[in-house]
Amino acid sequence: MTLLELGFDEAGEGPVLLLVHGFPLDRTMWSAQLEGLSDIRRVVAVDLRGRGSSPDPAEAPEEPPDEPGWTMDTHADDLARLVDTLGAEPIDLGGLSMGGYVAFAFLRRHPGKLRSLILMSTRAAADTPETKQVRERSAALAREKGTAALAETTLPRLTAPGPTATVRAKLEAMLLATPAATAAADLLAMRDRPDSTSDLASISVPTLVLHGEEDALIPLNNARAMAEAIPGASLALIPGAGHMAPVEDPAAANAYLRDFLTP
Ligand code: MLT
């Protein structure tokens, strides 16, 4: 067990909406949600371990020097400790893409801490054998050449075609700021994540599935299938937005989130 403290930004008061970023990003992807939803929630945008304002385990004194990496369960347990520290449960938990994989792990391991679930630009299925191989090659590339080596293949697929210069610059800054060891550990954690499909039918908290219609990384049919399989789930589709819908079209994403959180 590790005792890392996670860094986060927060805005607002009241029940906590905890937002978990995707790969290879950080808490700053949620700036528009911190600003736009803080009148209805205490919005907490966290950095998963090893990036942004959260320490790299290899540098944390509690960790052994040969820290081998982490899993989605490790991230979920980090978040559970953060929730305990904030004295905040039950929480609304929103995860985008890899953040959604972490949300599934949180759901399995800490269901009592959840009030609702928001699955954004994510999927329930595990990686295919081919995708696992791509993860391994990408992890090796990041370790050898740095996170910047992932930019050419990753950045164009994060958004719908023709993102604004501001959105592009924001995503690039996050990618370049992610330490290579962190990117590699996330890639291997994604490779090893379990299939969550069989969990969907037993989700008993209110759930919103939100997806950009132009998502090139996780096709829309994944969102439709999840929303159909989760009892009572709502599906929110954002036209013209890609994988990073809450960053690309924050007004549309925030409107859906607001409706869901204040029914
Ligand atoms: C993410 O956006 O978190 C990742 O691209 C998800 C993935 O590669 O499966």
mmCIF file of N, CA and C and ligand atoms in Angstrom, residues 22-23 96-99 101 123 127 135 158 190 193 217-218 243, ligand 1:
data_model
loop_
_atom_site.group_PDB
_atom_site.id
_atom_site.type_symbol
_atom_site.label_atom_id
_atom_site.label_comp_id
_atom_site.label_asym_id
_atom_site.label_seq_id
_atom_site.Cartn_x
_atom_site.Cartn_y
_atom_site.Cartn_z
ATOM 1 N N GLY A 22 -7.904 11.926 -18.425
ATOM 2 C CA GLY A 22 -7.477 10.824 -19.282
ATOM 3 C C GLY A 22 -5.962 10.801 -19.453
ATOM 4 N N PHE A 23 -5.524 9.992 -20.399
ATOM 5 C CA PHE A 23 -4.104 9.775 -20.697
ATOM 6 C C PHE A 23 -3.721 10.541 -21.962
ATOM 7 N N LEU A 96 -12.819 10.562 -17.499
ATOM 8 C CA LEU A 96 -12.746 10.610 -18.964
ATOM 9 C C LEU A 96 -11.716 9.609 -19.452
ATOM 10 N N SER A 97 -12.143 8.722 -20.323
ATOM 11 C CA SER A 97 -11.269 7.767 -20.993
ATOM 12 C C SER A 97 -10.505 6.930 -19.969
ATOM 13 N N MET A 98 -9.179 7.095 -19.827
ATOM 14 C CA MET A 98 -8.485 6.350 -18.779
ATOM 15 C C MET A 98 -9.102 6.657 -17.415
ATOM 16 N N GLY A 99 -9.550 7.896 -17.238
ATOM 17 C CA GLY A 99 -10.238 8.247 -15.990
ATOM 18 C C GLY A 99 -11.503 7.408 -15.798
ATOM 19 N N TYR A 101 -11.691 4.272 -16.907
ATOM 20 C CA TYR A 101 -11.195 2.951 -16.474
ATOM 21 C C TYR A 101 -10.940 2.972 -14.955
ATOM 22 N N ARG A 123 -14.764 3.384 -22.350
ATOM 23 C CA ARG A 123 -15.307 2.088 -22.777
ATOM 24 C C ARG A 123 -15.207 1.112 -21.621
ATOM 25 N N ASP A 127 -8.568 -4.210 -23.358
ATOM 26 C CA ASP A 127 -7.811 -4.105 -24.610
ATOM 27 C C ASP A 127 -7.838 -5.423 -25.386
ATOM 28 N N ARG A 135 0.214 -0.781 -26.803
ATOM 29 C CA ARG A 135 0.527 -0.175 -25.499
ATOM 30 C C ARG A 135 1.989 -0.420 -25.145
ATOM 31 N N LEU A 158 -6.987 13.029 -30.347
ATOM 32 C CA LEU A 158 -7.695 13.436 -29.126
ATOM 33 C C LEU A 158 -8.917 14.299 -29.408
ATOM 34 N N MET A 190 -3.204 0.443 -18.446
ATOM 35 C CA MET A 190 -4.360 0.318 -19.348
ATOM 36 C C MET A 190 -4.352 -1.047 -20.022
ATOM 37 N N ARG A 193 -5.785 -3.634 -17.620
ATOM 38 C CA ARG A 193 -7.056 -3.420 -16.915
ATOM 39 C C ARG A 193 -8.037 -4.538 -17.262
ATOM 40 N N LEU A 217 -10.856 7.984 -30.977
ATOM 41 C CA LEU A 217 -10.112 7.023 -30.163
ATOM 42 C C LEU A 217 -11.018 5.928 -29.609
ATOM 43 N N ILE A 218 -12.194 6.325 -29.157
ATOM 44 C CA ILE A 218 -13.151 5.355 -28.621
ATOM 45 C C ILE A 218 -14.478 5.593 -29.337
ATOM 46 N N HIS A 243 -12.754 13.079 -28.750
ATOM 47 C CA HIS A 243 -12.460 12.362 -27.503
ATOM 48 C C HIS A 243 -12.413 13.305 -26.297
HETATM 49 C C1 MLT B 1 -7.239 8.253 -22.791
HETATM 50 O O1 MLT B 1 -7.664 9.208 -23.450
HETATM 51 O O2 MLT B 1 -7.263 8.234 -21.551
HETATM 52 C C2 MLT B 1 -6.664 7.070 -23.524
HETATM 53 O O3 MLT B 1 -6.448 7.400 -24.836
HETATM 54 C C3 MLT B 1 -7.539 5.883 -23.404
HETATM 55 C C4 MLT B 1 -7.003 4.687 -24.139
HETATM 56 O O4 MLT B 1 -5.971 4.777 -24.815
HETATM 57 O O5 MLT B 1 -7.631 3.622 -24.032
#
